[in-house]
Tab-separated table of C-alpha atoms in Angstrom:
chain	number	residue	atom	x	y	z
A	1	MET	CA	-83.635	-127.862	-4.552
A	2	ALA	CA	-87.049	-128.574	-3.077
A	3	ALA	CA	-88.685	-126.255	-5.599
A	4	ASN	CA	-86.917	-127.993	-8.486
A	5	GLY	CA	-88.003	-131.395	-7.156
A	6	THR	CA	-91.601	-130.186	-6.922
A	7	ASN	CA	-91.452	-128.813	-10.451
A	8	ASN	CA	-90.068	-132.114	-11.753
A	9	ARG	CA	-92.842	-134.027	-10.038
A	10	ASN	CA	-95.416	-131.620	-11.432
A	11	ASP	CA	-93.926	-132.019	-14.919
A	12	ARG	CA	-94.161	-135.789	-14.620
A	13	MET	CA	-97.735	-135.523	-13.366
A	14	ASP	CA	-98.644	-133.203	-16.250
A	15	GLN	CA	-97.028	-135.624	-18.705
A	16	LYS	CA	-98.939	-138.536	-17.179
A	17	THR	CA	-102.189	-136.550	-17.341
A	18	GLN	CA	-101.554	-135.781	-21.020
A	19	GLU	CA	-100.762	-139.444	-21.739
A	20	ASN	CA	-103.962	-140.565	-20.008
A	21	ASP	CA	-105.970	-137.957	-21.898
A	22	ARG	CA	-104.422	-139.080	-25.195
A	23	SER	CA	-104.973	-142.775	-24.493
A	24	SER	CA	-108.577	-142.254	-23.420
A	25	LYS	CA	-109.478	-140.311	-26.555
A	26	GLY	CA	-107.112	-141.400	-29.305
A	27	ARG	CA	-104.986	-144.330	-30.380
A	28	LEU	CA	-102.967	-146.188	-27.800
A	29	ARG	CA	-99.264	-146.878	-28.084
A	30	ILE	CA	-99.114	-150.632	-27.455
A	31	ALA	CA	-96.006	-152.676	-26.642
A	32	TYR	CA	-96.762	-156.021	-28.295
A	33	LEU	CA	-94.773	-158.553	-26.294
A	34	THR	CA	-94.309	-162.020	-27.795
A	35	THR	CA	-91.529	-164.592	-27.677
A	36	ASN	CA	-92.342	-165.660	-31.262
A	37	ASP	CA	-92.227	-163.534	-34.399
A	38	PRO	CA	-95.780	-162.093	-34.567
A	39	LYS	CA	-95.328	-161.169	-38.237
A	40	ASP	CA	-94.964	-164.838	-39.151
A	41	ARG	CA	-98.364	-166.396	-39.870
A	42	ARG	CA	-97.077	-169.683	-38.492
A	43	SER	CA	-96.579	-168.279	-34.972
A	44	TRP	CA	-99.290	-169.793	-32.790
A	45	SER	CA	-101.076	-170.905	-36.002
A	46	GLY	CA	-101.274	-167.290	-37.152
A	47	THR	CA	-103.077	-166.072	-34.035
A	48	GLU	CA	-100.391	-163.593	-32.970
A	49	TYR	CA	-100.323	-162.168	-36.504
A	50	GLN	CA	-104.098	-161.702	-36.615
A	51	MET	CA	-104.150	-160.188	-33.115
A	52	ALA	CA	-101.557	-157.638	-34.212
A	53	ARG	CA	-103.684	-156.658	-37.214
A	54	ALA	CA	-106.812	-156.322	-35.052
A	55	LEU	CA	-104.973	-154.237	-32.453
A	56	GLU	CA	-103.634	-151.891	-35.119
A	57	LYS	CA	-107.071	-151.541	-36.680
A	58	HIS	CA	-109.139	-151.002	-33.539
A	59	CYS	CA	-106.818	-150.042	-30.680
A	60	GLY	CA	-103.621	-148.220	-31.547
A	61	ASP	CA	-100.069	-148.323	-32.841
A	62	LEU	CA	-97.853	-151.301	-32.068
A	63	PHE	CA	-94.275	-151.391	-30.904
A	64	TYR	CA	-93.098	-154.953	-31.518
A	65	VAL	CA	-91.087	-156.203	-28.568
A	66	GLY	CA	-90.759	-159.734	-29.935
A	67	PRO	CA	-89.432	-162.022	-31.063
A	68	LEU	CA	-87.335	-162.747	-27.993
A	69	PRO	CA	-84.855	-165.451	-29.037
A	70	LEU	CA	-83.607	-168.080	-26.626
A	71	PHE	CA	-79.925	-168.573	-27.377
A	72	SER	CA	-79.892	-171.914	-25.535
A	73	ALA	CA	-83.028	-173.261	-27.216
A	74	LYS	CA	-81.245	-176.086	-29.078
A	75	ILE	CA	-79.362	-177.151	-25.975
A	76	GLY	CA	-82.570	-176.977	-23.955
A	77	LYS	CA	-84.405	-179.209	-26.413
A	78	ALA	CA	-81.567	-181.739	-26.311
A	79	VAL	CA	-81.694	-181.781	-22.520
A	80	GLN	CA	-85.463	-182.131	-22.683
A	81	ARG	CA	-85.188	-185.167	-24.970
A	82	GLY	CA	-82.487	-186.712	-22.776
A	83	ILE	CA	-84.522	-186.365	-19.602
A	84	ARG	CA	-87.541	-187.859	-21.359
A	85	LEU	CA	-85.459	-190.806	-22.552
A	86	VAL	CA	-83.936	-191.518	-19.129
A	87	THR	CA	-86.840	-190.772	-16.781
A	88	GLY	CA	-89.923	-190.986	-18.993
A	89	LYS	CA	-90.877	-187.554	-17.654
A	90	THR	CA	-91.520	-184.250	-19.429
A	91	TYR	CA	-89.134	-181.389	-18.711
A	92	LEU	CA	-90.234	-177.906	-19.791
A	93	ASN	CA	-87.036	-176.162	-20.802
A	94	THR	CA	-88.840	-172.929	-21.717
A	95	HIS	CA	-90.712	-172.644	-18.416
A	96	ARG	CA	-87.748	-172.184	-16.096
A	97	ILE	CA	-87.324	-169.272	-13.692
A	98	SER	CA	-83.890	-168.495	-15.180
A	99	VAL	CA	-85.370	-168.335	-18.690
A	100	SER	CA	-88.153	-166.058	-17.450
A	101	LYS	CA	-85.665	-163.658	-15.880
A	102	LYS	CA	-83.585	-163.520	-19.087
A	103	LEU	CA	-86.627	-162.872	-21.274
A	104	GLY	CA	-87.919	-160.262	-18.835
A	105	LYS	CA	-84.629	-158.361	-19.023
A	106	MET	CA	-84.549	-158.639	-22.812
A	107	ALA	CA	-88.057	-157.172	-23.000
A	108	GLU	CA	-87.155	-154.363	-20.610
A	109	LYS	CA	-84.114	-153.500	-22.726
A	110	LYS	CA	-86.143	-153.445	-25.952
A	111	MET	CA	-88.817	-151.214	-24.399
A	112	ALA	CA	-86.346	-148.799	-22.812
A	113	GLY	CA	-87.000	-145.288	-24.082
A	114	GLU	CA	-90.256	-146.271	-25.799
A	115	ALA	CA	-93.274	-144.258	-24.641
A	116	CYS	CA	-95.966	-146.946	-24.491
A	117	ASP	CA	-99.371	-146.732	-22.850
A	118	VAL	CA	-99.866	-150.423	-22.282
A	119	ILE	CA	-98.183	-153.814	-22.747
A	120	PHE	CA	-100.209	-156.518	-24.472
A	121	SER	CA	-98.787	-160.025	-24.306
A	122	PRO	CA	-100.428	-163.135	-25.780
A	123	ALA	CA	-99.222	-166.434	-24.281
A	124	GLY	CA	-96.541	-164.439	-22.476
A	125	SER	CA	-96.433	-165.922	-18.990
A	126	VAL	CA	-92.678	-166.637	-19.187
A	127	PRO	CA	-91.437	-163.089	-20.030
A	128	LEU	CA	-94.196	-161.381	-18.024
A	129	ALA	CA	-93.436	-163.223	-14.791
A	130	HIS	CA	-90.169	-161.324	-14.280
A	131	LEU	CA	-90.876	-158.164	-16.266
A	132	HIS	CA	-90.274	-155.053	-14.167
A	133	THR	CA	-92.195	-152.074	-15.530
A	134	GLN	CA	-94.584	-149.309	-14.571
A	135	ILE	CA	-96.514	-149.726	-17.818
A	136	PRO	CA	-99.856	-151.514	-17.266
A	137	ILE	CA	-99.928	-155.073	-18.589
A	138	VAL	CA	-102.744	-156.958	-20.318
A	139	TYR	CA	-102.047	-160.695	-20.421
A	140	LEU	CA	-103.865	-163.017	-22.807
A	141	SER	CA	-103.795	-166.806	-22.851
A	142	ASP	CA	-106.023	-169.641	-24.028
A	143	ALA	CA	-105.440	-171.692	-20.856
A	144	THR	CA	-103.614	-171.746	-17.531
A	145	ASN	CA	-100.844	-174.076	-16.449
A	146	ARG	CA	-103.177	-175.923	-14.071
A	147	LEU	CA	-105.485	-176.762	-16.968
A	148	MET	CA	-102.671	-177.937	-19.211
A	149	VAL	CA	-101.000	-180.405	-16.838
A	150	ASP	CA	-101.941	-183.926	-17.995
A	151	TYR	CA	-104.412	-182.471	-20.526
A	152	TYR	CA	-102.147	-182.035	-23.560
A	153	VAL	CA	-99.559	-184.746	-24.233
A	154	GLU	CA	-96.809	-182.123	-24.122
A	155	PHE	CA	-97.784	-181.382	-20.526
A	156	SER	CA	-98.252	-184.990	-19.416
A	157	SER	CA	-95.996	-186.959	-17.049
A	158	MET	CA	-94.169	-183.767	-16.132
A	159	LEU	CA	-91.331	-183.541	-13.663
A	160	THR	CA	-92.518	-182.113	-10.360
A	161	SER	CA	-89.931	-179.343	-10.693
A	162	SER	CA	-91.338	-178.354	-14.108
A	163	ILE	CA	-94.903	-178.279	-12.798
A	164	ARG	CA	-93.865	-176.037	-9.910
A	165	SER	CA	-91.806	-173.729	-12.096
A	166	ALA	CA	-94.509	-173.317	-14.776
A	167	ASP	CA	-97.139	-172.791	-12.087
A	168	ARG	CA	-95.026	-170.125	-10.414
A	169	LEU	CA	-94.538	-168.282	-13.715
A	170	GLU	CA	-98.286	-168.408	-14.394
A	171	GLN	CA	-99.008	-167.006	-10.946
A	172	LEU	CA	-96.515	-164.150	-11.319
A	173	ALA	CA	-97.755	-163.249	-14.820
A	174	ILE	CA	-101.345	-163.085	-13.577
A	175	GLN	CA	-100.297	-160.967	-10.602
A	176	ASN	CA	-98.349	-158.558	-12.840
A	177	ALA	CA	-101.278	-157.996	-15.205
A	178	LYS	CA	-103.878	-155.266	-14.770
A	179	GLN	CA	-106.321	-157.096	-17.018
A	180	LEU	CA	-106.555	-160.720	-18.180
A	181	ILE	CA	-108.158	-161.995	-21.385
A	182	TYR	CA	-109.141	-165.582	-22.228
A	183	PRO	CA	-111.122	-166.928	-25.202
A	184	SER	CA	-113.284	-169.194	-23.039
A	185	ALA	CA	-114.993	-169.271	-19.667
A	186	TRP	CA	-113.201	-172.588	-19.080
A	187	ALA	CA	-109.813	-170.825	-19.039
A	188	ALA	CA	-111.083	-167.681	-17.316
A	189	ARG	CA	-112.537	-169.645	-14.397
A	190	SER	CA	-109.173	-171.300	-13.822
A	191	ALA	CA	-107.444	-167.908	-13.555
A	192	VAL	CA	-109.893	-166.957	-10.803
A	193	GLN	CA	-110.241	-170.277	-8.995
A	194	ASP	CA	-106.673	-171.593	-9.309
A	195	TYR	CA	-104.655	-168.366	-9.244
A	196	GLY	CA	-106.808	-165.903	-7.319
A	197	ALA	CA	-107.286	-163.432	-10.179
A	198	ASP	CA	-109.788	-160.652	-9.533
A	199	PRO	CA	-112.975	-161.693	-11.382
A	200	GLU	CA	-113.606	-158.087	-12.429
A	201	SER	CA	-110.263	-158.018	-14.229
A	202	VAL	CA	-110.806	-161.287	-16.118
A	203	HIS	CA	-112.525	-161.167	-19.500
A	204	VAL	CA	-113.866	-163.764	-21.928
A	205	VAL	CA	-113.317	-162.699	-25.540
A	206	PRO	CA	-113.357	-165.463	-28.200
A	207	PHE	CA	-110.676	-165.400	-30.881
A	208	GLY	CA	-111.377	-164.971	-34.580
A	209	ALA	CA	-110.666	-166.934	-37.737
A	210	ASN	CA	-107.094	-166.795	-39.067
A	211	MET	CA	-107.767	-165.990	-42.707
A	212	ASP	CA	-107.483	-162.714	-44.585
A	213	THR	CA	-110.474	-163.086	-46.922
A	214	TRP	CA	-113.894	-164.655	-46.570
A	215	PRO	CA	-116.628	-165.700	-48.924
A	216	SER	CA	-119.695	-163.522	-49.060
A	217	ARG	CA	-122.583	-164.592	-46.850
A	218	GLU	CA	-124.463	-165.686	-49.952
A	219	LYS	CA	-121.610	-167.902	-51.104
A	220	ALA	CA	-121.008	-169.339	-47.638
A	221	LEU	CA	-124.654	-170.323	-47.263
A	222	GLU	CA	-124.818	-172.065	-50.621
A	223	PRO	CA	-124.410	-175.785	-49.846
A	224	PRO	CA	-122.116	-177.955	-51.967
A	225	PRO	CA	-123.645	-180.579	-54.281
A	226	HIS	CA	-125.490	-183.339	-52.459
A	227	ASP	CA	-123.864	-186.204	-54.383
A	228	LYS	CA	-121.711	-187.113	-51.368
A	229	CYS	CA	-121.223	-185.884	-47.799
A	230	ARG	CA	-117.875	-184.095	-47.685
A	231	LEU	CA	-116.205	-183.976	-44.274
A	232	LEU	CA	-113.250	-181.689	-43.524
A	233	PHE	CA	-110.708	-182.343	-40.744
A	234	VAL	CA	-107.996	-179.719	-40.155
A	235	GLY	CA	-105.306	-180.284	-37.527
A	236	THR	CA	-101.584	-180.723	-37.080
A	237	ASN	CA	-101.793	-183.521	-34.515
A	238	TRP	CA	-103.598	-186.638	-35.762
A	239	GLU	CA	-103.776	-188.321	-32.357
A	240	ARG	CA	-104.813	-185.357	-30.206
A	241	LYS	CA	-107.298	-184.066	-32.761
A	242	GLY	CA	-109.098	-187.419	-32.797
A	243	GLY	CA	-108.053	-188.521	-36.270
A	244	GLU	CA	-108.774	-192.172	-35.577
A	245	ILE	CA	-112.369	-191.344	-34.598
A	246	ALA	CA	-112.745	-189.226	-37.739
A	247	PHE	CA	-111.627	-192.232	-39.806
A	248	GLU	CA	-114.104	-194.462	-37.934
A	249	THR	CA	-116.793	-191.919	-38.816
A	250	LEU	CA	-115.962	-192.248	-42.513
A	251	LEU	CA	-116.284	-196.044	-42.357
A	252	GLU	CA	-119.514	-195.892	-40.366
A	253	MET	CA	-121.082	-193.364	-42.746
A	254	GLU	CA	-120.380	-195.770	-45.594
A	255	ARG	CA	-121.897	-198.630	-43.601
A	256	LEU	CA	-125.033	-196.518	-43.114
A	257	GLY	CA	-125.299	-196.079	-46.868
A	258	VAL	CA	-124.259	-192.416	-47.027
A	259	PRO	CA	-121.837	-191.531	-49.865
A	260	VAL	CA	-118.994	-189.800	-48.030
A	261	GLU	CA	-115.522	-188.329	-48.399
A	262	LEU	CA	-113.125	-187.294	-45.631
A	263	THR	CA	-110.342	-184.784	-46.309
A	264	VAL	CA	-107.576	-184.395	-43.721
A	265	VAL	CA	-105.371	-181.286	-43.794
A	266	GLY	CA	-102.281	-180.559	-41.726
A	267	CYS	CA	-100.935	-183.944	-40.652
A	268	ARG	CA	-99.848	-187.386	-41.842
A	269	PRO	CA	-101.993	-190.211	-40.446
A	270	PRO	CA	-100.266	-193.565	-39.792
A	271	GLU	CA	-100.035	-195.910	-42.768
A	272	ARG	CA	-102.884	-198.136	-41.588
A	273	PHE	CA	-105.415	-195.373	-42.242
A	274	ARG	CA	-106.078	-195.775	-45.953
A	275	HIS	CA	-109.338	-195.688	-47.899
A	276	ALA	CA	-110.534	-194.804	-51.395
A	277	ASN	CA	-112.588	-191.883	-50.024
A	278	PHE	CA	-109.921	-190.728	-47.573
A	279	ARG	CA	-107.837	-187.802	-48.858
A	280	VAL	CA	-104.769	-186.446	-47.039
A	281	ILE	CA	-103.071	-183.075	-47.589
A	282	PRO	CA	-100.185	-183.122	-45.088
A	283	PHE	CA	-99.451	-179.397	-45.080
A	284	LEU	CA	-100.765	-176.109	-46.422
A	285	ASN	CA	-98.795	-172.953	-45.719
A	286	LYS	CA	-100.988	-169.898	-45.139
A	287	ASN	CA	-97.989	-167.707	-45.965
A	288	ASN	CA	-98.270	-169.061	-49.516
A	289	PRO	CA	-101.176	-167.435	-51.453
A	290	GLN	CA	-101.773	-170.522	-53.610
A	291	GLU	CA	-101.856	-172.909	-50.677
A	292	ARG	CA	-104.022	-170.505	-48.677
A	293	ALA	CA	-106.478	-170.412	-51.579
A	294	GLN	CA	-106.460	-174.212	-51.699
A	295	LEU	CA	-107.471	-174.376	-48.035
A	296	GLU	CA	-110.237	-171.852	-48.584
A	297	GLU	CA	-111.550	-173.937	-51.487
A	298	LEU	CA	-111.702	-177.005	-49.239
A	299	TYR	CA	-113.862	-175.097	-46.751
A	300	ILE	CA	-116.160	-173.945	-49.560
A	301	LYS	CA	-116.669	-177.459	-50.934
A	302	SER	CA	-117.254	-179.219	-47.590
A	303	HIS	CA	-120.556	-180.005	-45.879
A	304	PHE	CA	-119.315	-180.451	-42.287
A	305	PHE	CA	-116.280	-179.737	-40.168
A	306	LEU	CA	-115.320	-182.809	-38.145
A	307	LEU	CA	-112.950	-182.546	-35.159
A	308	PRO	CA	-113.323	-185.318	-32.524
A	309	THR	CA	-110.457	-183.775	-30.553
A	310	ARG	CA	-109.177	-185.338	-27.334
A	311	ALA	CA	-107.969	-182.042	-25.820
A	312	GLU	CA	-108.480	-178.466	-27.013
A	313	CYS	CA	-108.044	-175.092	-25.352
A	314	PHE	CA	-109.599	-173.227	-28.254
A	315	SER	CA	-109.787	-174.051	-31.967
A	316	ILE	CA	-109.101	-171.400	-34.586
A	317	ALA	CA	-110.079	-173.972	-37.215
A	318	LEU	CA	-113.605	-174.019	-35.777
A	319	CYS	CA	-113.790	-170.232	-36.148
A	320	GLU	CA	-112.795	-170.690	-39.791
A	321	ALA	CA	-115.445	-173.363	-40.239
A	322	ASN	CA	-118.074	-170.901	-38.995
A	323	ALA	CA	-116.900	-168.326	-41.525
A	324	TYR	CA	-117.739	-170.788	-44.289
A	325	GLY	CA	-121.083	-171.767	-42.776
A	326	LEU	CA	-120.023	-175.307	-41.902
A	327	PRO	CA	-121.917	-177.119	-39.138
A	328	ILE	CA	-119.393	-178.538	-36.661
A	329	LEU	CA	-119.169	-181.875	-34.930
A	330	SER	CA	-116.575	-181.896	-32.198
A	331	THR	CA	-115.974	-182.882	-28.570
A	332	HIS	CA	-117.279	-181.389	-25.343
A	333	THR	CA	-113.874	-180.542	-23.907
A	334	GLY	CA	-111.755	-177.543	-22.908
A	335	GLY	CA	-112.873	-174.217	-24.338
A	336	LEU	CA	-114.947	-175.616	-27.218
A	337	PRO	CA	-118.366	-174.883	-25.629
A	338	GLU	CA	-117.510	-171.215	-26.280
A	339	LEU	CA	-117.318	-171.989	-30.004
A	340	VAL	CA	-120.050	-174.529	-30.654
A	341	TRP	CA	-123.559	-173.711	-29.442
A	342	GLU	CA	-125.413	-176.980	-29.193
A	343	GLY	CA	-127.894	-177.532	-31.995
A	344	GLN	CA	-127.220	-174.144	-33.560
A	345	ASN	CA	-123.866	-174.161	-35.348
A	346	GLY	CA	-123.012	-177.743	-34.425
A	347	PHE	CA	-122.885	-180.432	-31.760
A	348	LEU	CA	-120.360	-181.389	-29.096
A	349	LEU	CA	-120.279	-185.101	-28.368
A	350	PRO	CA	-118.926	-186.575	-25.117
A	351	PRO	CA	-115.216	-187.504	-25.079
A	352	GLU	CA	-116.059	-191.212	-25.044
A	353	ALA	CA	-118.101	-190.993	-28.284
A	354	ARG	CA	-116.746	-192.998	-31.203
A	355	GLY	CA	-117.244	-192.945	-34.952
A	356	ASP	CA	-120.668	-194.593	-34.864
A	357	GLN	CA	-122.113	-191.758	-32.753
A	358	TYR	CA	-120.553	-189.073	-34.941
A	359	ALA	CA	-121.822	-190.804	-38.076
A	360	ALA	CA	-125.364	-191.135	-36.716
A	361	ARG	CA	-125.535	-187.393	-35.939
A	362	LEU	CA	-124.021	-186.447	-39.303
A	363	ARG	CA	-126.452	-188.609	-41.248
A	364	GLU	CA	-129.380	-187.120	-39.317
A	365	ILE	CA	-128.431	-183.549	-40.264
A	366	TYR	CA	-127.272	-184.354	-43.797
A	367	ASN	CA	-130.589	-186.064	-44.621
A	368	ASP	CA	-132.656	-183.145	-43.286
A	369	PRO	CA	-132.227	-180.289	-45.821
A	370	ASN	CA	-134.136	-177.761	-43.703
A	371	LYS	CA	-132.147	-178.501	-40.557
A	372	TYR	CA	-128.891	-178.431	-42.474
A	373	LYS	CA	-129.789	-175.069	-44.036
A	374	GLU	CA	-130.613	-173.602	-40.618
A	375	MET	CA	-127.333	-174.798	-39.151
A	376	ARG	CA	-125.307	-173.317	-42.011
A	377	ALA	CA	-126.996	-169.958	-41.440
A	378	SER	CA	-126.374	-170.150	-37.683
A	379	SER	CA	-122.740	-171.101	-38.218
A	380	ARG	CA	-122.139	-168.102	-40.471
A	381	GLU	CA	-123.956	-165.847	-37.990
A	382	GLN	CA	-121.646	-166.957	-35.189
A	383	PHE	CA	-118.701	-165.891	-37.310
A	384	GLU	CA	-120.225	-162.547	-38.246
A	385	THR	CA	-121.214	-161.608	-34.697
A	386	ARG	CA	-118.596	-163.210	-32.434
A	387	LEU	CA	-115.867	-165.306	-34.002
A	388	ASN	CA	-113.990	-162.706	-36.035
A	389	TRP	CA	-111.019	-160.497	-35.271
A	390	ASP	CA	-112.931	-157.234	-35.686
A	391	ALA	CA	-115.270	-158.218	-32.856
A	392	TRP	CA	-112.254	-159.297	-30.814
A	393	GLY	CA	-110.385	-156.039	-31.484
A	394	LYS	CA	-113.312	-153.834	-30.455
A	395	HIS	CA	-113.749	-155.706	-27.174
A	396	VAL	CA	-110.020	-155.723	-26.434
A	397	ASN	CA	-109.848	-151.990	-27.113
A	398	GLU	CA	-112.211	-151.441	-24.197
A	399	ILE	CA	-110.122	-153.680	-21.947
A	400	LEU	CA	-106.845	-151.977	-22.867
A	401	ARG	CA	-108.305	-148.593	-21.985
A	402	VAL	CA	-109.505	-149.939	-18.647
A	403	ALA	CA	-105.929	-151.057	-17.955
A	404	VAL	CA	-104.527	-147.650	-18.931
A	405	ASN	CA	-107.087	-145.444	-17.218
A	406	GLY	CA	-107.655	-147.566	-14.133
A	407	SER	CA	-111.442	-147.713	-14.390
A	408	GLN	CA	-113.438	-150.918	-14.239
A	409	GLU	CA	-116.296	-149.333	-16.162
A	410	LYS	CA	-116.641	-150.993	-19.544
A	411	ALA	CA	-117.855	-149.318	-22.691
A	412	GLY	CA	-120.526	-150.984	-24.755
A	413	SER	CA	-123.583	-152.962	-23.822
A	414	GLU	CA	-122.038	-156.335	-23.002
A	415	ASP	CA	-119.928	-157.288	-19.978
A	416	PHE	CA	-117.192	-159.781	-20.814
A	417	SER	CA	-115.980	-160.306	-17.239
A	418	VAL	CA	-115.782	-163.833	-15.878
A	419	SER	CA	-118.158	-162.830	-13.084
A	420	ASN	CA	-120.888	-163.076	-15.756
A	421	ALA	CA	-119.429	-166.155	-17.440
A	422	ALA	CA	-122.508	-168.154	-16.530
A	423	LYS	CA	-124.450	-165.920	-18.897
A	424	VAL	CA	-122.103	-166.738	-21.768
A	425	ARG	CA	-123.277	-169.742	-23.777
């Protein structure tokens, strides 16, 4: 009996050695754990879809664990609305311990019998918190719960019980993960400072732009006609994205004598925001080739990308703006300093800035052809070198292999750990 037990252990050790050798040299087998459908370009604004493509291209083969449906989702939303109506407080139905345990078991059941090297989970704190597995986990998020409380409207005026529950799930997910990935130093620092994550296991890797095709560099750097200054605003939430300030900017540009046009995509502003040079396209579906092409054409024909956002973890739209060589004017908040390098591909104004300050900066750049040309080139360069999914996939490949092989040594010439975040612009 003892000999058989030893042989079984040796067999398991040999199998593990072979798996490690395979994962260190070849393609990884990755369990892609999401609660949403990652094949739907609308999930997390297409980010989960693009991550899956980058992982398959640069890292390995995916086993899709998600989507993980919540059977009580409709009931939970009704309860959430009722509590809000009665108490004025926000109740997070999806961030309950009981929900986490159910999703964890569902994920375990789906992965049973699947030989995977590593689990990769974007925005997966809820299922990861109570996931029991021996497979190493890499957890990615664009923020932590501590950062979100009273930052986004959806996380404002929360019930104390919801804050505690969401915080507990965040803590457990971070503890369960071998490696942690965030798109900004802002989020990465919170994982270390607020949740005690090991700085050497925390990495800053910016996301890419969520489009399948891009203009050539030559086309991106060719500025539109100078007959009027065309501003592009893309966002699903008019209030949070600073739509009112964008509209003020339009009016102030006109007052300064600059011919201007503002195009808003993705939301419906309130009725009071109307102007002859104010164009609204409430929705464009990237799953639809014609509508996707329409959005791409708007990027091509614009001079600037304007986003005076009130709160932002990370903006995929800004990555897209860089792909089209658009200088960016946005707000110094959240993870945006990772995207906009001051004076190079754009400017970040203070949160209290209004339309007059945005208009003054826009007019300054628009009326300086040499400066504008330099900023377009810098914007495109940021996309080509950092803000694309190929760059993301190559960096994440290194991190996944660290998780699998247990070594903190990183391939390549650049260290993406938060311990060097001060060196990241």
